[in-house]
Coordinates of C-alpha atoms in Angstrom, one line a residue:
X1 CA -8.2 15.4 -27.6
X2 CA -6.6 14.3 -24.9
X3 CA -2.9 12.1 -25.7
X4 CA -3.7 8.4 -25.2
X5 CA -1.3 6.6 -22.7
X6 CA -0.5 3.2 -24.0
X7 CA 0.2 -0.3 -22.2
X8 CA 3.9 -2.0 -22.3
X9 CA 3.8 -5.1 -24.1
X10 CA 6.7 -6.8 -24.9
X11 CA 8.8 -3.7 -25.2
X12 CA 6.3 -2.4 -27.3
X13 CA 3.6 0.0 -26.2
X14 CA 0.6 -0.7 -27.4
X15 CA -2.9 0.6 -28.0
X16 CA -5.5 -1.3 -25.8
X17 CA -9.0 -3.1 -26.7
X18 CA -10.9 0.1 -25.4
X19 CA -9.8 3.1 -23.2
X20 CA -11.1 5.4 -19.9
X21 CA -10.2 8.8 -19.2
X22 CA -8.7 9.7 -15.8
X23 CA -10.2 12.9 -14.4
X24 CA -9.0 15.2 -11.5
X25 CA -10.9 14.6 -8.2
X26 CA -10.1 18.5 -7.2
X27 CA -11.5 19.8 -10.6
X28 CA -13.9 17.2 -12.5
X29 CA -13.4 19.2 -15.7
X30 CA -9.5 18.5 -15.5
X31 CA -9.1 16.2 -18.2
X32 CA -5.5 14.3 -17.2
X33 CA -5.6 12.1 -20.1
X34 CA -6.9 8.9 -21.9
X35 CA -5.4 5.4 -21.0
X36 CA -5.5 2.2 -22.7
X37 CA -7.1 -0.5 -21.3
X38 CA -5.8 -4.0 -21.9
X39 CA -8.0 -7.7 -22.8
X40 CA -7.3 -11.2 -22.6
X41 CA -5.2 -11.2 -25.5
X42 CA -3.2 -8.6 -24.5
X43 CA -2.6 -10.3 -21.0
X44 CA -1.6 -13.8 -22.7
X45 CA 0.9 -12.0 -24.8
X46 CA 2.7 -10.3 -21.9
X47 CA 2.9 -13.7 -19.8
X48 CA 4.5 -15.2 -23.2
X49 CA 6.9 -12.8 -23.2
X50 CA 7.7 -12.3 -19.3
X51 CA 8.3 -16.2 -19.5
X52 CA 10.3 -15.6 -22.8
X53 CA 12.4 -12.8 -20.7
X54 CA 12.6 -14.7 -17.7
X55 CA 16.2 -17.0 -18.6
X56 CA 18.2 -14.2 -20.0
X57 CA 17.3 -11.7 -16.9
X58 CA 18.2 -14.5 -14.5
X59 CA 21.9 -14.5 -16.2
X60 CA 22.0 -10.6 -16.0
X61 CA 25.1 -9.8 -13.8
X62 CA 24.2 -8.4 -10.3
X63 CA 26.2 -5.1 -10.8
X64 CA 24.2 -4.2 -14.0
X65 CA 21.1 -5.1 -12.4
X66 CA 22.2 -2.8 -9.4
X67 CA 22.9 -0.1 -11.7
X68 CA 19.4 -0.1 -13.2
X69 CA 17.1 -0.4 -10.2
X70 CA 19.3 2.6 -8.8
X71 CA 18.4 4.7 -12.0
X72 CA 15.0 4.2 -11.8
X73 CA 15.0 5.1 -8.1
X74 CA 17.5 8.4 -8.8
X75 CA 14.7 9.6 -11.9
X76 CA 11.8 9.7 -9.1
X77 CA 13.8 11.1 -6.3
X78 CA 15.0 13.6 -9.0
X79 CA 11.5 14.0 -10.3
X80 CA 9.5 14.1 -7.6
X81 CA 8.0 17.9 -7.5
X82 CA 6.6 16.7 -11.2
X83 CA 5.6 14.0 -10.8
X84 CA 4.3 14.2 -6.9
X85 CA 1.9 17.2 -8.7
X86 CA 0.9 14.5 -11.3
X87 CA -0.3 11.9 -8.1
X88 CA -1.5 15.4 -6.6
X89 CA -3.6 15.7 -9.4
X90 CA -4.9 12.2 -10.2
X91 CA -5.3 11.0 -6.9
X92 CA -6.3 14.3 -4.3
X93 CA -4.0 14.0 -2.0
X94 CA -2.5 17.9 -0.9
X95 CA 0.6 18.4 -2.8
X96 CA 3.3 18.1 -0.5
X97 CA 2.3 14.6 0.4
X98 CA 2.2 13.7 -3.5
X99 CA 6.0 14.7 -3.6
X100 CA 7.0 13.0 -0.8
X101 CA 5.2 9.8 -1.7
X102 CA 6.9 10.0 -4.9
X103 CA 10.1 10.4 -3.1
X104 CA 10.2 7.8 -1.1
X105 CA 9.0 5.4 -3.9
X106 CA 12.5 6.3 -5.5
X107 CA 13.8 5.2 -2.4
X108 CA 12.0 1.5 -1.8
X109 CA 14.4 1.3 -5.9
X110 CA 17.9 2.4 -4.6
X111 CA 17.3 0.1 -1.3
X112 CA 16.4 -2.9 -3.5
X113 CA 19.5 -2.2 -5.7
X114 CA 21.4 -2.0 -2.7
X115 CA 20.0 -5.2 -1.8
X116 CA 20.9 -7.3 -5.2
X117 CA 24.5 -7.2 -4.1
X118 CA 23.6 -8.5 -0.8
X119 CA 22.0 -12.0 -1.5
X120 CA 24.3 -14.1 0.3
X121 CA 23.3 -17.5 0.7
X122 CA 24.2 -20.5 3.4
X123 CA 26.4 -23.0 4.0
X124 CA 25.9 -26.1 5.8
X125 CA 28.0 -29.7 7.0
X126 CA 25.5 -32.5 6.4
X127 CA 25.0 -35.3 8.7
X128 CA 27.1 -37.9 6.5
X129 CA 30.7 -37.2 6.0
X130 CA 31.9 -36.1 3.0
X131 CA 28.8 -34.1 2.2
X132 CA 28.5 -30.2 2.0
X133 CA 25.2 -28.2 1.6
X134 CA 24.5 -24.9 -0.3
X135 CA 21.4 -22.9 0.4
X136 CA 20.6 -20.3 -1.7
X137 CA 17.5 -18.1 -3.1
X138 CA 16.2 -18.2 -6.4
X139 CA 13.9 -15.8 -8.0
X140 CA 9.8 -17.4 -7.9
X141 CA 9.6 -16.9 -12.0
X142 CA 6.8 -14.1 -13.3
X143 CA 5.5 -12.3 -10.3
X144 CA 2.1 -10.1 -11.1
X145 CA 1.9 -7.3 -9.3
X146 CA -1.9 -5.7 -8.6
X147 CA -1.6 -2.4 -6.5
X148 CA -4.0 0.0 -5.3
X149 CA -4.7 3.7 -5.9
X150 CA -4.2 5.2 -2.6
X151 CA -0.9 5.0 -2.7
X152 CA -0.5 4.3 -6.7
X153 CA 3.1 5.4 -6.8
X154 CA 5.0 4.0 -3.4
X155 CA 2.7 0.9 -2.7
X156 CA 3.6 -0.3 -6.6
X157 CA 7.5 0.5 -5.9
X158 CA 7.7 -1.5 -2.8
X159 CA 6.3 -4.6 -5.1
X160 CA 8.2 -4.0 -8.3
X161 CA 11.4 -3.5 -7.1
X162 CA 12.4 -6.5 -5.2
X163 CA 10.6 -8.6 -7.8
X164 CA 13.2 -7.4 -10.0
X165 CA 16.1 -7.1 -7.4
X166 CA 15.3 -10.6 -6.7
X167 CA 15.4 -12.2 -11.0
X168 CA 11.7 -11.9 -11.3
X169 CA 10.0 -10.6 -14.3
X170 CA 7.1 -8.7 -13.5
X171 CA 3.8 -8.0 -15.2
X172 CA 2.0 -5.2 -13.2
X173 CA -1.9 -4.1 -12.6
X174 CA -2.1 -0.7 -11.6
X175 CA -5.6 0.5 -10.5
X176 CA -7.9 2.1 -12.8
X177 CA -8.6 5.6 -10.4
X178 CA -4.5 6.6 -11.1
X179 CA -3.3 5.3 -14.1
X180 CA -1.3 8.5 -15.3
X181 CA 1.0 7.6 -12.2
X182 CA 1.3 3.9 -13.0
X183 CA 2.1 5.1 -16.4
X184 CA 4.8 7.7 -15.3
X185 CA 6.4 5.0 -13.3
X186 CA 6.1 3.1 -16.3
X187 CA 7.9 5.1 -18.8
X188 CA 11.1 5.7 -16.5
X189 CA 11.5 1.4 -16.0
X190 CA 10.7 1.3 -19.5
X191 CA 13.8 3.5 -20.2
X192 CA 16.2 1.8 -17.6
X193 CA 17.6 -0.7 -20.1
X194 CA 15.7 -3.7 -18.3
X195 CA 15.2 -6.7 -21.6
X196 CA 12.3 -6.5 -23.1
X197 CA 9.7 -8.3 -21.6
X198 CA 11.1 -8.3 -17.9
X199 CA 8.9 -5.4 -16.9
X200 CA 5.1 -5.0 -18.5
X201 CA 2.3 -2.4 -17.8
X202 CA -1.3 -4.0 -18.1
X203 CA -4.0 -1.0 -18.0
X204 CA -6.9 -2.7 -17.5
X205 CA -10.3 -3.6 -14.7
X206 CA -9.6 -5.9 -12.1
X207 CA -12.5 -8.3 -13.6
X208 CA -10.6 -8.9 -16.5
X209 CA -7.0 -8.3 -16.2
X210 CA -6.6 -8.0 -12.2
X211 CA -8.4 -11.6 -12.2
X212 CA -7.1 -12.9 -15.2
X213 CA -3.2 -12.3 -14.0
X214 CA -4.3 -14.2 -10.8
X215 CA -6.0 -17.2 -12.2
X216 CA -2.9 -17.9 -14.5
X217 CA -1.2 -20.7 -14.7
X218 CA 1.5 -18.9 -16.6
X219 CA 2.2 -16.7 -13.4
X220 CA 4.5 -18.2 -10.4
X221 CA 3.3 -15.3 -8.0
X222 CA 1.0 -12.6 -7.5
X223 CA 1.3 -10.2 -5.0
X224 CA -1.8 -7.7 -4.1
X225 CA -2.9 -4.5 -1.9
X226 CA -6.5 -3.8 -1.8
X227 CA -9.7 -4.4 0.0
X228 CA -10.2 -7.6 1.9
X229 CA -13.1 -8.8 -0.6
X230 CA -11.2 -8.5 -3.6
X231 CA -8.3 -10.3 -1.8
X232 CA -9.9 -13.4 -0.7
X233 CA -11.1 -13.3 -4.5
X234 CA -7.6 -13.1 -5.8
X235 CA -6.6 -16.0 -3.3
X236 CA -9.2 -18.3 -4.5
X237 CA -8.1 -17.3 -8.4
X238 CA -4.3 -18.0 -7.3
X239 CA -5.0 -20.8 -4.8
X240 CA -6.4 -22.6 -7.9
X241 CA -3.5 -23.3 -9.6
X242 CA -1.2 -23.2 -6.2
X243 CA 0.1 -20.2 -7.0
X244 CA 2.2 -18.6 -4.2
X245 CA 0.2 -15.0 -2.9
X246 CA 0.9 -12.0 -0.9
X247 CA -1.9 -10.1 0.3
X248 CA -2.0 -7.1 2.2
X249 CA -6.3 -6.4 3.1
X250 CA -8.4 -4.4 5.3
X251 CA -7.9 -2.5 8.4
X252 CA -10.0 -1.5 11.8
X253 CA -6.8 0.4 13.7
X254 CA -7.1 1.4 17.3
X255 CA -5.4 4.3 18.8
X256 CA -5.3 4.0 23.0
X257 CA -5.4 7.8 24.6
X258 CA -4.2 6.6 28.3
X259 CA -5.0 8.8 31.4
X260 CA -1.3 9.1 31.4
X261 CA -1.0 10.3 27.7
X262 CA 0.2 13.8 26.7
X263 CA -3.1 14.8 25.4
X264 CA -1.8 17.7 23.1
X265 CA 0.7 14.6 21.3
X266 CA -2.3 12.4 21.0
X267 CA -4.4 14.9 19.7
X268 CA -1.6 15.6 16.9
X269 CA -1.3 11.8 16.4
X270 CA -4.9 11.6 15.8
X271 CA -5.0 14.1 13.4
X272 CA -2.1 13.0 10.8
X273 CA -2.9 9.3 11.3
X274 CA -6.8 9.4 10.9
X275 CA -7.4 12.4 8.4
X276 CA -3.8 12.5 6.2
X277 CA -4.2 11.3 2.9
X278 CA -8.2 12.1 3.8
X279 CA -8.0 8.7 5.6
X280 CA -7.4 6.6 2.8
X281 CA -5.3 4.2 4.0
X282 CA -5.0 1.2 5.5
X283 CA -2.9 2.5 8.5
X284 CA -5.8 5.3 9.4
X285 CA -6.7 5.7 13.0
X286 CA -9.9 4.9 12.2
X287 CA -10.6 3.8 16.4
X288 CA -10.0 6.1 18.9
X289 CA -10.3 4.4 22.3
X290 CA -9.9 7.2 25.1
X291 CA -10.2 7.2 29.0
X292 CA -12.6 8.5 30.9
X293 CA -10.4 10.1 32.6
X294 CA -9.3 12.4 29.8
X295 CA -12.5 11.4 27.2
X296 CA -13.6 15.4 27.4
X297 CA -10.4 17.1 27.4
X298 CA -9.2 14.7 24.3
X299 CA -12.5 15.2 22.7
X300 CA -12.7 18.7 23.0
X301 CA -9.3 19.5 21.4
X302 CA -9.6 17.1 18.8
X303 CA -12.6 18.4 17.3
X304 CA -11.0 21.9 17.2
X305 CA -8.3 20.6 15.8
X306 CA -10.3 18.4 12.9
X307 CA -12.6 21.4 11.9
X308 CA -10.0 23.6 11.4
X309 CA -8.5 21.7 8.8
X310 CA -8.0 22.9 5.4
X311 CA -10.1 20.8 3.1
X312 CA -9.2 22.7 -0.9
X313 CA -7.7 21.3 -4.3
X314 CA -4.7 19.6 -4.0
X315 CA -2.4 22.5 -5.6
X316 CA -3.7 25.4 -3.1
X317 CA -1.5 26.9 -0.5
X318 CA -2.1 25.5 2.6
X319 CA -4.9 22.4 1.9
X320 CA -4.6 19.7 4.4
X321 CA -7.1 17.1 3.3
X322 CA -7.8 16.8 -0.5
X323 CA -10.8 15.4 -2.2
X324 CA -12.0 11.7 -1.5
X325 CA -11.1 9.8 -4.8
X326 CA -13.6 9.5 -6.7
X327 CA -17.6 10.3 -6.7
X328 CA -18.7 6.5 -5.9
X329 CA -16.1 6.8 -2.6
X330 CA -17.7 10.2 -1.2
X331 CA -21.7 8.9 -1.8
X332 CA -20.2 5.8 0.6
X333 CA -18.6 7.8 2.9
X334 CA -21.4 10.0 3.8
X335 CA -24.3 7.1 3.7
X336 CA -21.8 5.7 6.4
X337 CA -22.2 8.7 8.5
X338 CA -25.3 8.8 8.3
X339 CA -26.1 5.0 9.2
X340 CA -23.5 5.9 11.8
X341 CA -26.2 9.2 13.4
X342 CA -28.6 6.1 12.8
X343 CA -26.8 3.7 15.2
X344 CA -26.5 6.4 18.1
X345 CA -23.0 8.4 17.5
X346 CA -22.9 12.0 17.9
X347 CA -20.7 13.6 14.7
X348 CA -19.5 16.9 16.8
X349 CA -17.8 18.3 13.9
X350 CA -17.8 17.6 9.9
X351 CA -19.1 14.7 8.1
X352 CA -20.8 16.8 5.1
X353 CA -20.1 17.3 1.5
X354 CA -18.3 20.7 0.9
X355 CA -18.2 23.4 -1.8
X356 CA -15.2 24.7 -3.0
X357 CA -14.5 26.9 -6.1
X358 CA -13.8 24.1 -7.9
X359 CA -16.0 21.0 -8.5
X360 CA -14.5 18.3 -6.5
X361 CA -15.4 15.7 -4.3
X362 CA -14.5 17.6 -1.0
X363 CA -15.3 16.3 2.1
X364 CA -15.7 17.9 5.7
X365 CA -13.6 15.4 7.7
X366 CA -15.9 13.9 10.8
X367 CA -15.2 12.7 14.3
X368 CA -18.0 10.6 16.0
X369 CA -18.6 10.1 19.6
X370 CA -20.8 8.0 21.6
X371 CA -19.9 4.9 19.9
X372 CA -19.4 1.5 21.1
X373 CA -17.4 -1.6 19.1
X374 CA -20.2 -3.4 18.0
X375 CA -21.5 -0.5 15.6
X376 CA -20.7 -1.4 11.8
X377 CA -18.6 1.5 10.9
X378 CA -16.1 0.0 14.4
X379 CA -16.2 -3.1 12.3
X380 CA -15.9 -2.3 8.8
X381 CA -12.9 -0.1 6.9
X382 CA -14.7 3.1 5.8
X383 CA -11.5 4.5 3.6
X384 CA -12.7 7.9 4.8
X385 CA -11.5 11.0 7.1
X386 CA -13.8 9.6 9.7
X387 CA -12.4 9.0 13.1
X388 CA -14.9 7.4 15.9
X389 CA -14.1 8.0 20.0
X390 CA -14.9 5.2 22.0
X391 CA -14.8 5.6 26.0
X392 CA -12.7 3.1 28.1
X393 CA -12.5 2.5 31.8
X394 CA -9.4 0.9 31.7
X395 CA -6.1 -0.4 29.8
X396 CA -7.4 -3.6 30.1
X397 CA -10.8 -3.0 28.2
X398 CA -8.7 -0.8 25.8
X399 CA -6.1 -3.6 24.9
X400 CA -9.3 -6.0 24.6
X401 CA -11.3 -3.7 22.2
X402 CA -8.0 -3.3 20.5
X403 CA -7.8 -6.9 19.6
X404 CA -11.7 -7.4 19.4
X405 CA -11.7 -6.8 15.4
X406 CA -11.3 -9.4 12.2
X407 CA -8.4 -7.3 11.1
X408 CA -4.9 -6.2 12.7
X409 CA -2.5 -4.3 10.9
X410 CA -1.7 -1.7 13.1
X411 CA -1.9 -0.3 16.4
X412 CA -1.1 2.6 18.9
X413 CA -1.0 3.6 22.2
X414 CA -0.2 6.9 24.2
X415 CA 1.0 6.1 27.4
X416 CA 4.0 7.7 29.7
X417 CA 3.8 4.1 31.6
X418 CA 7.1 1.9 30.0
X419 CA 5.3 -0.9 31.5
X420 CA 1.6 -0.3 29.6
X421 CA 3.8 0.3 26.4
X422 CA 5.4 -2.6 26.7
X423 CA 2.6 -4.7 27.8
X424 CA 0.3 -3.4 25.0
X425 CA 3.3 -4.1 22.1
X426 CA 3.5 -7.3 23.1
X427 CA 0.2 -8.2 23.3
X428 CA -2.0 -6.3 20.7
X429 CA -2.5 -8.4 17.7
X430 CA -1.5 -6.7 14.9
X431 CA 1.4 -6.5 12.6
X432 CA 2.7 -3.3 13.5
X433 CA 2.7 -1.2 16.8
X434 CA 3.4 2.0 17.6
X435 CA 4.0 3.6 20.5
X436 CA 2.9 7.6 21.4
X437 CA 3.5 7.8 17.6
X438 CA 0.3 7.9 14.8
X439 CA -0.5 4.4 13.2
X440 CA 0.5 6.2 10.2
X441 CA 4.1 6.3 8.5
X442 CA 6.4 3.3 8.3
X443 CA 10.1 2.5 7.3
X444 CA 11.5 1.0 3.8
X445 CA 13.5 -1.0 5.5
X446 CA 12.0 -3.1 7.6
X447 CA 8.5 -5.6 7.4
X448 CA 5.3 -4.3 6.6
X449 CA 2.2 -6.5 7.1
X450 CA -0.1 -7.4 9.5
X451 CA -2.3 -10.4 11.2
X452 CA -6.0 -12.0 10.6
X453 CA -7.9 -10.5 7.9
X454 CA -5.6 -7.6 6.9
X455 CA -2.6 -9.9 5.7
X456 CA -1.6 -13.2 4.5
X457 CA 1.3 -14.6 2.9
X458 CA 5.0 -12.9 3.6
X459 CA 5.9 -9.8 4.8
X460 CA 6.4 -6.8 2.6
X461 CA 9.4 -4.3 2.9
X462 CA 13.0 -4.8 4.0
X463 CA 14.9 -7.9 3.5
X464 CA 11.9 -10.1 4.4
X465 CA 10.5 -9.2 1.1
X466 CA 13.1 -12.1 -0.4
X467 CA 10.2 -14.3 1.4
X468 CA 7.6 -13.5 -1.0
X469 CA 10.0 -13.0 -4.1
X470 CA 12.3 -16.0 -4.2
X471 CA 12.1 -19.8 -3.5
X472 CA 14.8 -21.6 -1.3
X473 CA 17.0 -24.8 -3.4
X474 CA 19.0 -26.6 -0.7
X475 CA 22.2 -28.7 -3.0
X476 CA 23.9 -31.1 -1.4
X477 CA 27.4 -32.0 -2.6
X478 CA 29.7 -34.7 -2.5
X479 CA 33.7 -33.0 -4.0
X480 CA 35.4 -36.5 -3.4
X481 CA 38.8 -37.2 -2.0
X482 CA 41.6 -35.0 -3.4
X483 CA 43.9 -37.4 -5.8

């Protein structure tokens, strides 16, 4: 029998109420292992002791909180073939893009350690003589964390570590799909001399603990990265007890293909930001809005390029899109190609289940054509290596179907015209923009977030992260006159 992995409780791991076992979406009869799965009481003994924990890590000094953060961040960096063929293996996603998520998850650690020796506060004159101000950040309190699985490894990281770069204790949520990364993660922060009680792992549903962390009173913030249902859920819990959230929701991103564009770069774009990571993630090119001008030509190499992707196991030489997640996630995305045929689209290449030597849940990525912005699948995020090609007359209608969508994280546009680049950055609306580049891949270093429906609260990433993570106390001060 498989090992069980056990929850972090108070320094302690411990066995769970009831447990799952996490199988591999490239082989079904790849057991990874059995994972605890925490209940209420569980939960209310980790907020005792994150609350417990919360004084003493406050009075840490910054350099040995520096020095811990960095060797969490050094251990994944270091350990990143291992344990990028552990996400590989959990999650689908081809091997090389395991390792480097892994990677730069290490990274988002030794930039936050970095970043505890630079909280520098302000200094102000007041208004009446004699009076000096000092404006400085303090840590929010416990901080849960509720992360997804797409990106169970670096999504996670960007939360954890400025919660704890910032004084926060953290109590974290991982999703159910990848819990053998959230427990590798787990293990090294366990060992990186943090007191006990300042970091806890939870195992658990999102009914029970995902919901339970968010409706506490016990917790000061909660920070979350998932679908835009289960957000507004989590808001409600949190906005309950007026606890400060961060969401970061849905997606509908539109990629512009100009008249101007260098097709071949487009076409490249299109590929690694609609189909990496088999499209599941929130910075997919999931619209393609083309003109007519160079609709065929675009069309035509695009669909080469899409159906001569490698779709295999994670771990074979050469596999460019792994297996959707999970069995529940490939039913939905080919019922939505389907209702997509339905609607009027043409899908000129993929869209099918696949068959591979292994049992998996491998999917032919699709590109659909003939579509117009009011069809549901234009409306809704799919999570899936499905593209859809809409036909524009103009840069004007593009920008405008652009911003005709409830969600805006990202956007793109290929263009050689400085003046439609700079038109369209300033005037899509959406978080992020990105210019003759895919909507995929962003920095550490700087925000992450985006407008309407696919964000609300603070900014992720960078130093706007103290936003979320920290609460500003203003002291005014009156020395006296010298005797």
């Amino acid at each position: 029998m498989a090992e069980l992995h056990k929850n972090l409780i108070a320094g302690r791991w411990a066995e769970g109420a009831a447990e799952i076992e996490n199988r591999n979406p490239s082989d079904v009869s790849d057991l990874i292992g059995r994972y605890a799965q925490a209940d209420n009481e569980q939960l209310e003994a980790a907020v005792r002791s994150a609350r417990t924990a919360l004084p003493g890590w406050r009075q840490v000094g910054l350099e040995q909180r520096q020095a811990m953060l960095d060797r969490i961040g050094c251990e994944l960096m270091d350990r990143s073939d291992e344990l990028g063929k552990l996400l590989s293996r959990e999650e689908g996603k081809p091997l090389a893009e395991g390792k480097g998520e892994v990677y730069r998850a290490g990274q988002f650690f030794t930039y936050y350690a970095a970043e505890v020796l630079r909280q520098i506060g302000e200094n102000a004159d007041s208004v009446r003589p004699g009076i000096e101000i000092d404006v400085r950040r303090e840590p929010m309190g416990l901080v849960a964390v509720i992360s997804p699985w797409n990106f169970p490894t670096a999504t996670a990281s960007w939360k954890i570590a400025p919660a704890l770069a910032y004084g926060n204790t953290v109590i974290w949520k991982p999703a159910n799909q990848t819990p053998a990364s959230a427990w590798a993660l787990a293990e090294i922060i366990s060992r990186a001399g943090l007191p006990d009680g300042v970091f806890q792992l939870l195992m658990g549903s999102g009914s029970a603990i995902g919901n339970g962390l968010a409706s506490h009173p016990g917790v000061d913030a909660v920070t979350f990265t998932g679908s835009y249902p289960v957000g507004r859920q989590v808001a409600i819990a949190a906005s309950a007890n007026l606890t400060k959230y961060q969401l970061e929701l849905g997606s509908k991103n539109a990629l512009l293909v100009m008249d101007d564009a260098d097709i071949d770069l487009a076409v490249a774009a299109s590929v690694a930001g609609a189909y990496s990571g088999t499209g599941q993630k929130c910075t997919a090119s999931s619209r393609l809005l083309v003109h007519e001008a160079v609709h065929d030509a675009f069309v035509e190499k695009l669909s080469s390029a899409v159906s001569a992707l490698k779709v295999d196991h994670a771990f074979n030489e050469g596999t460019q899109i792994g297996p959707v997640v999970s069995g529940e996630q490939l039913q939905s995305n080919l019922e939505w190609i389907e209702r997509a045929k339905q609607a009027g689209a043409e899908c000129v290449t993929g869209g099918n289940r696949l068959e591979r030597t292994h049992q998996g849940y491998y999917m032919a990525p699709a590109l659909l054509t003939g579509t117009t912005n009011d069809m549901d699948f234009n409306r809704e995020e799919l999570f899936a290596p499905v593209a859809a090609v809409q036909k524009i007359g103009s840069y004007d209608e593009g920008l405008a179907i652009a911003n005709d969508t409830e969600f805006g994280l990202v956007a793109g546009i290929f263009t050689r015209s400085l003046a439609r680049a700079t038109h369209f950055r300033r005037n899509v609306e959406t978080g992020c923009v990105t210019v003759n580049l895919p909507t995929a891949g962003t920095d550490y270093h700087v925000p992450f977030g985006g407008r309407k429906n696919s964000s609300s609260g603070p900014r992720e990433q960078g130093r706007t992260a103290a936003e979320f993570y920290t609460q500003v106390k203003t002291a005014y001060i009156r020395a006296g006159d010298p005797e």
